[in-house]
Structure formats: C-alpha cells, structure tokens
Amino acid sequence: DVKVTQSSRYLVKRTGEKVFLECVQDMDHENMFWYRQDPGLGLRLIYFSYDVKMKEKGDIPEGYSVSREKKERFSLILESASTNQTSMYLCASSLNPHGNNEQFFGPGTRLTVL
Amino acid sequence: QKEVEQDPGPLSVPEGAIVSLNCTYSNSAFQYFMWYRQYSRKGPELLMYTYSSGNKEDGRFTAQVDKSSKYISLFIRDSQPSDSATYLCAMSARVYRETSGSRLTFGEGTQLTVNP
C-alpha cells in the first residue's frame, strides 16, 4: 500500500514564526503536492514537484516555499506565519504524469497560527 | 468563475436512499475524472476513476461522465451510515507536458450524512 505520512497532525504556531511541514512517501513516486483545504474553498494547490529539486507554483504560492532534496520527501515552509495561513494542509503524491494521475494523500496537518 | 463547480451541501439522507452527487466543469480539455472520499480528520482517498465519457460501476457506486454537457455524477445505491463523508470530484487534462499533466483540479466537496 502507498503510504504518505506527514510530520504532525496538529500544530500551533505564533505569527511571524518560520514553520516547516514535512511529507514523506514510500512508493518512489515522482510527483508530490502540497494543498491547503479551507471550508467553502475546497482543496487549493500551493506547490508541486515533479522531480528532485524541481518545483512549480500552484494556485496560491504566496507566503510559502518548498524544498525537495530527496525523492521521498517534500517540505512546505511558511517563512513568516500569519493568521490567514491557519488551515488544514494536505500532502499528496502520484506515480508519474502518464496514466490516471491518481494522487495519494497523507492524513493532513491542522495548523493554527495565533 | 471556478473551473469545477460542486454543490457543497450539506446533504442528509436516510439509510438506504439513493444519493446523487454532481460536478460541472468548464475546461473542455479535461479527460480524467475522479471521485475522492474524505472521512472526518482524514486525507482524501480515491473512490472512482473514469477516463473520458461513459459509466463505471463498482459495487454500490456508479460514476457517470457526460463530456458533451461537461457534467459528472456519482451515484450511491443503498446508502449506509459508513458512507457519511465529504465527496470531492477531481479532474485533469490529457498529458501534453510532464509537469502540467500531473495536476488535478478539485471541486469544493459535498458533505454527505447518511442517517440510520
């Protein structure tokens, strides 16, 4: 079974802190994604990566950066956390662009910024 | 205007009812259509996948795609309390480029409650 794990289920941070969210997948997938999920807005893509050290902006990249130094690990960084970044963050991975593009999701990290 | 529109509900039905969940979309390039199910405090998981137009059945679940109307549906027969979850439609275009082909566009999700 594909497994996508996220470093924390719940996280509370203060405004201005630097926040790291880690995601690891164990099935050698090329693609990895970071989304945030908010009521009334659904899933919105922040960044994705199609290879090690490669990244592309999604629909809402402002205030975020990412790092992919190893194939299995994709990190989301909030350089200076703000209250409007309070959200559920979901990581996903998929095998490659060819085929059905099924994405496998982690359990999510609920981040609260005070 | 959003590329994918989905009624967020909430939808509440009695056990045994037939449930119909729907999405409309505007991008005619979409070729791959999926339904994800998300239980409370969990990540989404793939429920059904359809390529291009047509129907696909899996047990109590049927997915339909009508590309001419840009409309997709998920039907749940004999609904059970364990079906209570948020259902998200997702779709993507045919792959022309390595990077763009892997993106999915999601609907907002419909929250379903099946009452015993």
mmCIF file of C-alpha atoms in Angstrom:
data_model
loop_
_atom_site.group_PDB
_atom_site.id
_atom_site.type_symbol
_atom_site.label_atom_id
_atom_site.label_comp_id
_atom_site.label_asym_id
_atom_site.label_seq_id
_atom_site.Cartn_x
_atom_site.Cartn_y
_atom_site.Cartn_z
ATOM 1 C CA ASP A 1 0.000 0.000 0.000
ATOM 2 C CA VAL A 2 1.130 3.518 -0.764
ATOM 3 C CA LYS A 3 1.776 5.443 2.376
ATOM 4 C CA VAL A 4 2.073 9.193 2.644
ATOM 5 C CA THR A 5 2.949 10.468 6.090
ATOM 6 C CA GLN A 6 3.003 13.986 7.446
ATOM 7 C CA SER A 7 5.168 15.037 10.356
ATOM 8 C CA SER A 8 2.425 16.439 12.577
ATOM 9 C CA ARG A 9 -1.344 16.045 12.833
ATOM 10 C CA TYR A 10 -1.829 19.255 14.808
ATOM 11 C CA LEU A 11 0.466 22.269 15.052
ATOM 12 C CA VAL A 12 0.094 25.597 16.839
ATOM 13 C CA LYS A 13 2.472 28.440 15.951
ATOM 14 C CA ARG A 14 2.726 32.164 16.582
ATOM 15 C CA THR A 15 2.576 34.927 13.993
ATOM 16 C CA GLY A 16 5.982 35.532 12.452
ATOM 17 C CA GLU A 17 7.397 32.089 13.220
ATOM 18 C CA LYS A 18 9.034 30.011 10.499
ATOM 19 C CA VAL A 19 7.091 26.780 10.076
ATOM 20 C CA PHE A 20 8.183 23.538 8.440
ATOM 21 C CA LEU A 21 5.695 20.886 7.350
ATOM 22 C CA GLU A 22 7.248 17.594 6.296
ATOM 23 C CA CYS A 23 5.816 14.945 3.997
ATOM 24 C CA VAL A 24 7.279 11.533 3.184
ATOM 25 C CA GLN A 25 6.045 8.926 0.689
ATOM 26 C CA ASP A 26 7.310 5.364 0.485
ATOM 27 C CA MET A 27 6.382 4.316 -3.067
ATOM 28 C CA ASP A 28 9.048 6.029 -5.179
ATOM 29 C CA HIS A 29 6.554 8.490 -6.688
ATOM 30 C CA GLU A 30 7.912 11.216 -8.952
ATOM 31 C CA ASN A 31 5.250 13.807 -8.173
ATOM 32 C CA MET A 32 4.463 15.388 -4.832
ATOM 33 C CA PHE A 33 1.979 18.110 -3.961
ATOM 34 C CA TRP A 34 1.030 20.474 -1.154
ATOM 35 C CA TYR A 35 -2.572 21.657 -0.787
ATOM 36 C CA ARG A 36 -4.468 23.623 1.759
ATOM 37 C CA GLN A 37 -8.113 22.868 2.485
ATOM 38 C CA ASP A 38 -10.492 25.510 3.811
ATOM 39 C CA PRO A 39 -14.285 25.476 4.287
ATOM 40 C CA GLY A 40 -16.015 26.986 1.274
ATOM 41 C CA LEU A 41 -12.823 26.986 -0.794
ATOM 42 C CA GLY A 42 -12.036 23.293 -1.140
ATOM 43 C CA LEU A 43 -8.563 21.997 -1.960
ATOM 44 C CA ARG A 44 -6.187 24.586 -3.360
ATOM 45 C CA LEU A 45 -2.770 23.708 -4.762
ATOM 46 C CA ILE A 46 0.137 25.579 -3.189
ATOM 47 C CA TYR A 47 3.168 23.967 -4.871
ATOM 48 C CA PHE A 48 4.047 20.754 -6.571
ATOM 49 C CA SER A 49 7.235 18.952 -7.533
ATOM 50 C CA TYR A 50 7.713 16.549 -10.440
ATOM 51 C CA ASP A 51 11.304 15.584 -9.645
ATOM 52 C CA VAL A 52 14.020 16.064 -7.057
ATOM 53 C CA LYS A 53 14.959 19.739 -6.763
ATOM 54 C CA MET A 54 12.201 20.658 -9.251
ATOM 55 C CA LYS A 55 9.153 22.650 -8.213
ATOM 56 C CA GLU A 56 6.306 24.572 -9.754
ATOM 57 C CA LYS A 57 3.939 27.104 -8.254
ATOM 58 C CA GLY A 58 0.356 26.110 -7.820
ATOM 59 C CA ASP A 59 -2.599 28.442 -7.499
ATOM 60 C CA ILE A 60 -1.743 30.066 -4.162
ATOM 61 C CA PRO A 61 2.064 30.055 -3.641
ATOM 62 C CA GLU A 62 2.316 33.438 -1.925
ATOM 63 C CA GLY A 63 3.766 33.193 1.565
ATOM 64 C CA TYR A 64 5.037 29.634 1.025
ATOM 65 C CA SER A 65 8.155 27.936 -0.277
ATOM 66 C CA VAL A 66 9.048 24.270 -0.768
ATOM 67 C CA SER A 67 12.056 22.017 -0.743
ATOM 68 C CA ARG A 68 12.602 18.624 -2.336
ATOM 69 C CA GLU A 69 16.126 17.392 -1.734
ATOM 70 C CA LYS A 70 15.219 13.688 -1.823
ATOM 71 C CA LYS A 71 12.636 11.922 -3.939
ATOM 72 C CA GLU A 72 10.614 10.660 -0.978
ATOM 73 C CA ARG A 73 10.454 13.926 0.959
ATOM 74 C CA PHE A 74 8.679 17.208 0.179
ATOM 75 C CA SER A 75 8.717 20.055 2.675
ATOM 76 C CA LEU A 76 6.428 23.073 2.862
ATOM 77 C CA ILE A 77 7.869 26.176 4.511
ATOM 78 C CA LEU A 78 5.970 29.140 5.848
ATOM 79 C CA GLU A 79 8.689 31.805 6.027
ATOM 80 C CA SER A 80 6.758 34.049 8.418
ATOM 81 C CA ALA A 81 3.486 32.507 9.549
ATOM 82 C CA SER A 82 0.381 34.683 9.514
ATOM 83 C CA THR A 83 -3.104 34.092 10.914
ATOM 84 C CA ASN A 84 -4.563 33.723 7.400
ATOM 85 C CA GLN A 85 -2.389 30.626 6.979
ATOM 86 C CA THR A 86 -4.407 28.797 9.624
ATOM 87 C CA SER A 87 -5.707 25.823 7.659
ATOM 88 C CA MET A 88 -5.595 22.083 7.004
ATOM 89 C CA TYR A 89 -2.514 21.226 4.942
ATOM 90 C CA LEU A 90 -2.559 18.076 2.826
ATOM 91 C CA CYS A 91 0.371 16.441 1.099
ATOM 92 C CA ALA A 92 -0.114 14.073 -1.842
ATOM 93 C CA SER A 93 1.992 12.043 -4.240
ATOM 94 C CA SER A 94 1.422 10.403 -7.616
ATOM 95 C CA LEU A 95 3.430 7.946 -9.678
ATOM 96 C CA ASN A 96 4.051 9.933 -12.871
ATOM 97 C CA PRO A 97 2.149 12.148 -15.304
ATOM 98 C CA HIS A 98 1.162 9.229 -17.515
ATOM 99 C CA GLY A 99 -1.922 7.270 -16.654
ATOM 100 C CA ASN A 100 -4.795 8.296 -14.461
ATOM 101 C CA ASN A 101 -2.927 10.841 -12.309
ATOM 102 C CA GLU A 102 -4.300 9.296 -9.106
ATOM 103 C CA GLN A 103 -2.957 11.163 -6.126
ATOM 104 C CA PHE A 104 -2.446 9.535 -2.742
ATOM 105 C CA PHE A 105 -2.962 11.794 0.248
ATOM 106 C CA GLY A 106 -1.490 11.980 3.706
ATOM 107 C CA PRO A 107 -3.675 12.428 6.812
ATOM 108 C CA GLY A 108 -3.214 16.197 6.895
ATOM 109 C CA THR A 109 -1.735 18.709 9.326
ATOM 110 C CA ARG A 110 -4.097 21.126 11.002
ATOM 111 C CA LEU A 111 -2.087 24.306 11.525
ATOM 112 C CA THR A 112 -3.265 27.091 13.786
ATOM 113 C CA VAL A 113 -1.391 30.406 13.725
ATOM 114 C CA LEU A 114 -2.088 32.621 16.733
ATOM 115 C CA GLN B 1 -15.555 31.536 -12.293
ATOM 116 C CA LYS B 2 -14.210 28.265 -10.931
ATOM 117 C CA GLU B 3 -13.127 25.599 -13.403
ATOM 118 C CA VAL B 4 -15.004 22.961 -11.391
ATOM 119 C CA GLU B 5 -18.273 23.635 -9.559
ATOM 120 C CA GLN B 6 -19.659 21.315 -6.897
ATOM 121 C CA ASP B 7 -22.599 21.884 -4.566
ATOM 122 C CA PRO B 8 -21.070 21.830 -1.059
ATOM 123 C CA GLY B 9 -24.273 20.647 0.611
ATOM 124 C CA PRO B 10 -24.589 19.557 3.331
ATOM 125 C CA LEU B 11 -26.688 16.642 2.141
ATOM 126 C CA SER B 12 -28.542 14.488 4.680
ATOM 127 C CA VAL B 13 -30.355 11.297 3.637
ATOM 128 C CA PRO B 14 -31.891 8.272 5.402
ATOM 129 C CA GLU B 15 -30.135 4.916 5.271
ATOM 130 C CA GLY B 16 -30.969 3.022 2.094
ATOM 131 C CA ALA B 17 -31.543 6.133 -0.032
ATOM 132 C CA ILE B 18 -30.020 6.659 -3.467
ATOM 133 C CA VAL B 19 -27.581 9.540 -3.382
ATOM 134 C CA SER B 20 -26.629 11.652 -6.387
ATOM 135 C CA LEU B 21 -23.553 13.883 -6.254
ATOM 136 C CA ASN B 22 -22.667 16.148 -9.156
ATOM 137 C CA CYS B 23 -19.988 18.413 -10.591
ATOM 138 C CA THR B 24 -19.891 20.676 -13.601
ATOM 139 C CA TYR B 25 -16.751 21.942 -15.275
ATOM 140 C CA SER B 26 -15.741 24.459 -17.897
ATOM 141 C CA ASN B 27 -12.407 23.160 -19.249
ATOM 142 C CA SER B 28 -13.081 21.001 -22.304
ATOM 143 C CA ALA B 29 -9.520 19.610 -22.089
ATOM 144 C CA PHE B 30 -10.372 17.527 -19.010
ATOM 145 C CA GLN B 31 -10.133 13.816 -19.849
ATOM 146 C CA TYR B 32 -9.633 12.073 -16.498
ATOM 147 C CA PHE B 33 -12.399 12.215 -13.896
ATOM 148 C CA MET B 34 -12.216 11.011 -10.326
ATOM 149 C CA TRP B 35 -14.214 10.929 -7.141
ATOM 150 C CA TYR B 36 -12.432 11.076 -3.809
ATOM 151 C CA ARG B 37 -13.972 10.311 -0.416
ATOM 152 C CA GLN B 38 -12.735 12.104 2.686
ATOM 153 C CA TYR B 39 -13.719 10.992 6.159
ATOM 154 C CA SER B 40 -13.565 13.475 9.006
ATOM 155 C CA ARG B 41 -9.979 14.283 10.054
ATOM 156 C CA LYS B 42 -8.510 12.118 7.279
ATOM 157 C CA GLY B 43 -6.962 12.755 3.883
ATOM 158 C CA PRO B 44 -8.985 12.124 0.694
ATOM 159 C CA GLU B 45 -8.822 8.660 -0.866
ATOM 160 C CA LEU B 46 -9.678 7.685 -4.431
ATOM 161 C CA LEU B 47 -13.115 6.114 -4.768
ATOM 162 C CA MET B 48 -13.800 6.008 -8.517
ATOM 163 C CA TYR B 49 -11.868 6.839 -11.680
ATOM 164 C CA THR B 50 -13.234 7.299 -15.221
ATOM 165 C CA TYR B 51 -11.434 8.153 -18.422
ATOM 166 C CA SER B 52 -13.407 10.258 -20.951
ATOM 167 C CA SER B 53 -17.175 9.737 -21.250
ATOM 168 C CA GLY B 54 -19.267 6.841 -20.024
ATOM 169 C CA ASN B 55 -20.288 4.967 -16.907
ATOM 170 C CA LYS B 56 -18.337 2.925 -14.440
ATOM 171 C CA GLU B 57 -19.811 0.768 -11.701
ATOM 172 C CA ASP B 58 -18.151 -0.573 -8.551
ATOM 173 C CA GLY B 59 -20.489 -2.240 -6.094
ATOM 174 C CA ARG B 60 -22.959 0.337 -4.806
ATOM 175 C CA PHE B 61 -21.142 3.184 -6.572
ATOM 176 C CA THR B 62 -21.639 4.366 -10.167
ATOM 177 C CA ALA B 63 -19.687 7.175 -11.808
ATOM 178 C CA GLN B 64 -21.024 8.880 -14.925
ATOM 179 C CA VAL B 65 -19.298 11.333 -17.236
ATOM 180 C CA ASP B 66 -21.111 13.388 -19.868
ATOM 181 C CA LYS B 67 -18.437 15.381 -21.687
ATOM 182 C CA SER B 68 -20.931 16.999 -24.058
ATOM 183 C CA SER B 69 -22.627 18.647 -21.064
ATOM 184 C CA LYS B 70 -19.418 18.960 -19.016
ATOM 185 C CA TYR B 71 -21.152 17.173 -16.166
ATOM 186 C CA ILE B 72 -20.099 14.287 -13.950
ATOM 187 C CA SER B 73 -22.061 12.376 -11.339
ATOM 188 C CA LEU B 74 -21.535 9.850 -8.576
ATOM 189 C CA PHE B 75 -24.481 7.671 -7.537
ATOM 190 C CA ILE B 76 -24.537 5.721 -4.301
ATOM 191 C CA ARG B 77 -27.182 2.985 -4.053
ATOM 192 C CA ASP B 78 -28.459 1.612 -0.739
ATOM 193 C CA SER B 79 -26.533 4.265 1.162
ATOM 194 C CA GLN B 80 -25.081 3.306 4.543
ATOM 195 C CA PRO B 81 -24.076 5.368 7.597
ATOM 196 C CA SER B 82 -20.478 4.408 6.769
ATOM 197 C CA ASP B 83 -20.847 6.424 3.537
ATOM 198 C CA SER B 84 -21.047 9.616 5.611
ATOM 199 C CA ALA B 85 -18.091 11.675 4.393
ATOM 200 C CA THR B 86 -17.151 14.547 2.123
ATOM 201 C CA TYR B 87 -17.048 13.610 -1.565
ATOM 202 C CA LEU B 88 -14.747 15.564 -3.865
ATOM 203 C CA CYS B 89 -14.740 15.428 -7.634
ATOM 204 C CA ALA B 90 -11.393 15.892 -9.365
ATOM 205 C CA MET B 91 -10.316 16.059 -12.975
ATOM 206 C CA SER B 92 -7.270 16.573 -15.166
ATOM 207 C CA ALA B 93 -6.394 17.152 -18.792
ATOM 208 C CA ARG B 94 -4.622 14.824 -21.203
ATOM 209 C CA VAL B 95 -0.890 14.930 -20.631
ATOM 210 C CA TYR B 96 0.940 17.165 -23.075
ATOM 211 C CA ARG B 97 3.798 18.112 -20.817
ATOM 212 C CA GLU B 98 5.419 16.244 -17.997
ATOM 213 C CA THR B 99 4.618 18.825 -15.369
ATOM 214 C CA SER B 100 1.176 20.088 -16.293
ATOM 215 C CA GLY B 101 -0.329 16.652 -16.825
ATOM 216 C CA SER B 102 0.005 15.654 -13.198
ATOM 217 C CA ARG B 103 -2.224 18.388 -11.765
ATOM 218 C CA LEU B 104 -5.739 17.684 -10.579
ATOM 219 C CA THR B 105 -8.447 20.317 -10.292
ATOM 220 C CA PHE B 106 -10.810 19.642 -7.399
ATOM 221 C CA GLY B 107 -14.374 20.607 -6.689
ATOM 222 C CA GLU B 108 -15.199 22.113 -3.317
ATOM 223 C CA GLY B 109 -16.556 18.829 -1.961
ATOM 224 C CA THR B 110 -20.072 17.771 -0.877
ATOM 225 C CA GLN B 111 -20.618 16.809 2.755
ATOM 226 C CA LEU B 112 -22.911 13.768 2.981
ATOM 227 C CA THR B 113 -24.562 12.369 6.111
ATOM 228 C CA VAL B 114 -26.474 9.077 5.971
ATOM 229 C CA ASN B 115 -28.765 8.723 8.976
ATOM 230 C CA PRO B 116 -29.510 5.250 10.424
#
